[in-house]
Tab-separated table of C-alpha atoms in Angstrom:
chain	number	residue	atom	x	y	z
A	1	MET	CA	0.000	0.000	0.000
A	2	ASP	CA	2.817	2.392	0.884
A	3	ALA	CA	4.449	1.885	-2.513
A	4	ALA	CA	1.142	2.597	-4.255
A	5	ILE	CA	0.623	5.801	-2.245
A	6	VAL	CA	4.137	6.985	-3.119
A	7	GLU	CA	3.578	6.224	-6.809
A	8	LEU	CA	0.207	8.018	-6.814
A	9	ALA	CA	1.934	11.043	-5.293
A	10	GLU	CA	4.564	10.945	-8.040
A	11	ARG	CA	1.735	10.924	-10.580
A	12	GLY	CA	0.273	14.095	-9.113
A	13	HIS	CA	-2.085	12.760	-6.448
A	14	GLU	CA	-0.056	13.357	-3.311
A	15	ASP	CA	-3.180	13.833	-1.225
A	16	VAL	CA	-4.724	10.361	-1.687
A	17	ARG	CA	-4.851	7.938	1.233
A	18	PRO	CA	-6.218	4.381	1.420
A	19	VAL	CA	-9.428	5.541	3.110
A	20	HIS	CA	-10.079	7.809	0.129
A	21	ASP	CA	-9.891	4.825	-2.217
A	22	PHE	CA	-12.346	2.848	-0.076
A	23	ALA	CA	-14.697	5.827	0.110
A	24	LEU	CA	-14.544	6.575	-3.623
A	25	ARG	CA	-15.294	2.946	-4.449
A	26	ALA	CA	-18.237	2.899	-2.041
A	27	ILE	CA	-19.631	6.136	-3.489
A	28	ALA	CA	-19.205	4.860	-7.045
A	29	ALA	CA	-21.096	1.709	-5.984
A	30	GLY	CA	-24.045	3.739	-4.684
A	31	ALA	CA	-23.206	5.129	-1.253
A	32	ASP	CA	-24.635	8.553	-2.056
A	33	SER	CA	-24.908	10.030	1.462
A	34	ALA	CA	-22.795	10.295	4.610
A	35	SER	CA	-25.073	7.823	6.366
A	36	GLU	CA	-24.766	5.253	3.610
A	37	LEU	CA	-21.014	5.779	3.272
A	38	GLY	CA	-20.643	5.292	7.011
A	39	ARG	CA	-22.597	2.033	6.843
A	40	ARG	CA	-20.553	0.721	3.921
A	41	LEU	CA	-17.220	1.566	5.530
A	42	SER	CA	-18.339	0.605	9.058
A	43	ILE	CA	-17.496	4.062	10.372
A	44	THR	CA	-19.583	6.739	12.044
A	45	LYS	CA	-21.672	9.157	10.027
A	46	GLN	CA	-19.445	11.945	11.387
A	47	SER	CA	-16.283	10.231	10.131
A	48	ALA	CA	-17.922	9.658	6.774
A	49	ALA	CA	-18.923	13.328	6.614
A	50	LYS	CA	-15.329	14.404	7.323
A	51	THR	CA	-14.040	12.096	4.595
A	52	ILE	CA	-16.619	13.489	2.177
A	53	VAL	CA	-15.499	17.059	2.907
A	54	VAL	CA	-11.891	16.128	2.127
A	55	LEU	CA	-12.917	14.361	-1.093
A	56	GLN	CA	-14.988	17.377	-2.151
A	57	GLU	CA	-12.179	19.829	-1.392
A	58	ARG	CA	-9.846	17.776	-3.562
A	59	GLY	CA	-12.336	17.530	-6.406
A	60	TYR	CA	-12.892	13.778	-6.195
A	61	VAL	CA	-16.621	13.923	-5.385
A	62	THR	CA	-19.478	16.379	-5.733
A	63	ARG	CA	-22.855	16.745	-4.094
A	64	GLU	CA	-25.651	17.111	-6.602
A	65	ALA	CA	-29.366	17.659	-6.125
A	66	ASP	CA	-31.385	14.456	-6.036
A	67	PRO	CA	-33.813	14.558	-8.985
A	68	ARG	CA	-36.425	12.742	-6.850
A	69	ASP	CA	-36.046	14.903	-3.724
A	70	GLY	CA	-34.871	18.503	-4.050
A	71	ARG	CA	-34.011	18.668	-0.335
A	72	ARG	CA	-31.479	15.862	-0.671
A	73	LYS	CA	-27.938	16.073	-2.075
A	74	ARG	CA	-26.407	12.947	-3.603
A	75	LEU	CA	-22.705	12.153	-3.732
A	76	GLN	CA	-21.146	11.504	-7.121
A	77	VAL	CA	-17.569	10.569	-8.016
A	78	THR	CA	-16.094	13.127	-10.420
A	79	ALA	CA	-14.015	12.410	-13.508
A	80	LEU	CA	-10.929	13.237	-11.418
A	81	GLY	CA	-12.065	10.771	-8.760
A	82	PHE	CA	-12.470	8.025	-11.346
A	83	GLU	CA	-9.052	8.892	-12.774
A	84	VAL	CA	-7.462	8.432	-9.340
A	85	LEU	CA	-9.170	5.040	-9.036
A	86	ARG	CA	-7.942	4.004	-12.505
A	87	GLN	CA	-4.400	5.120	-11.740
A	88	GLY	CA	-4.455	3.261	-8.427
A	89	GLU	CA	-5.545	0.062	-10.172
A	90	ALA	CA	-2.804	0.498	-12.784
A	91	ILE	CA	-0.230	1.012	-10.043
A	92	PHE	CA	-1.264	-2.198	-8.302
A	93	ASP	CA	-1.013	-4.049	-11.630
A	94	GLU	CA	2.496	-2.638	-12.064
A	95	LEU	CA	3.448	-3.632	-8.519
A	96	ARG	CA	2.202	-7.157	-9.133
A	97	GLU	CA	4.340	-7.323	-12.281
A	98	GLN	CA	7.373	-6.163	-10.269
A	99	TRP	CA	6.721	-8.836	-7.631
A	100	ALA	CA	6.442	-11.476	-10.350
A	101	LYS	CA	9.825	-10.378	-11.728
A	102	GLN	CA	11.369	-10.417	-8.235
A	103	ILE	CA	10.156	-13.817	-7.060
A	104	GLY	CA	8.846	-15.403	-10.249
A	105	ALA	CA	5.318	-15.625	-11.579
A	106	ALA	CA	4.811	-19.160	-10.245
A	107	GLU	CA	5.864	-18.195	-6.708
A	108	LEU	CA	3.604	-15.141	-6.759
A	109	GLU	CA	0.727	-17.310	-7.934
A	110	THR	CA	1.417	-19.727	-5.070
A	111	ILE	CA	1.385	-16.871	-2.562
A	112	GLU	CA	-1.902	-15.606	-3.989
A	113	LYS	CA	-3.394	-19.112	-3.725
A	114	HIS	CA	-2.298	-19.337	-0.077
A	115	LEU	CA	-3.777	-15.930	0.695
A	116	THR	CA	-7.026	-16.922	-0.995
A	117	ALA	CA	-7.090	-20.098	1.107
A	118	LEU	CA	-6.650	-17.998	4.251
A	119	VAL	CA	-9.135	-15.201	3.515
A	120	GLY	CA	-11.476	-16.777	0.961
A	121	THR	CA	-12.520	-15.742	-2.506
A	122	GLN	CA	-15.160	-13.196	-1.509
A	123	PRO	CA	-14.048	-9.573	-1.718
A	124	VAL	CA	-13.487	-7.850	1.586
A	125	ARG	CA	-16.661	-6.007	2.573
A	126	PHE	CA	-16.634	-2.925	4.711
A	127	ASP	CA	-20.386	-2.449	4.781
A	128	THR	CA	-21.233	-5.169	7.267
A	129	PRO	CA	-19.815	-5.094	10.785
A	130	GLY	CA	-18.572	-8.513	11.805
A	131	TRP	CA	-18.244	-9.805	8.242
A	132	ILE	CA	-15.173	-11.858	9.125
A	133	ALA	CA	-16.944	-13.793	11.850
A	134	ARG	CA	-19.954	-14.504	9.622
A	135	ASP	CA	-17.791	-15.636	6.729
A	136	VAL	CA	-16.064	-18.295	8.819
A	137	GLY	CA	-19.258	-19.394	10.539
A	138	ASP	CA	-18.555	-17.964	13.987
A	139	PRO	CA	-21.241	-16.027	15.822
A	140	VAL	CA	-20.970	-12.271	15.617
């Protein structure tokens, strides 16, 4: 993660942190309010609101009027926000290629298989408190 943050900074996005990536992805997937973002990231509404302010100040998200309810403002990822996400994905692809060159593609594949065996194939979810316990069958 640190290497990706450094590379993003070198590409002109020195203000991006991992939480911003998680928040942008959640907003792009439909978390269009502070309450919903908080639920998806398992953080308080206040923390979500602070994150939203930072993302707005940096031009990564906007608040637009809801066409169904004029009193409500919906969050939207901007073109710049999507560009940051695309660059982050490209950086992780590049890092994976570097790792494959360092240790060999077969060894990297083995490591990935072991990690998948440990954490499962489902993507990590931040919108459900206790997801780890439920995924392994333990009570929450």
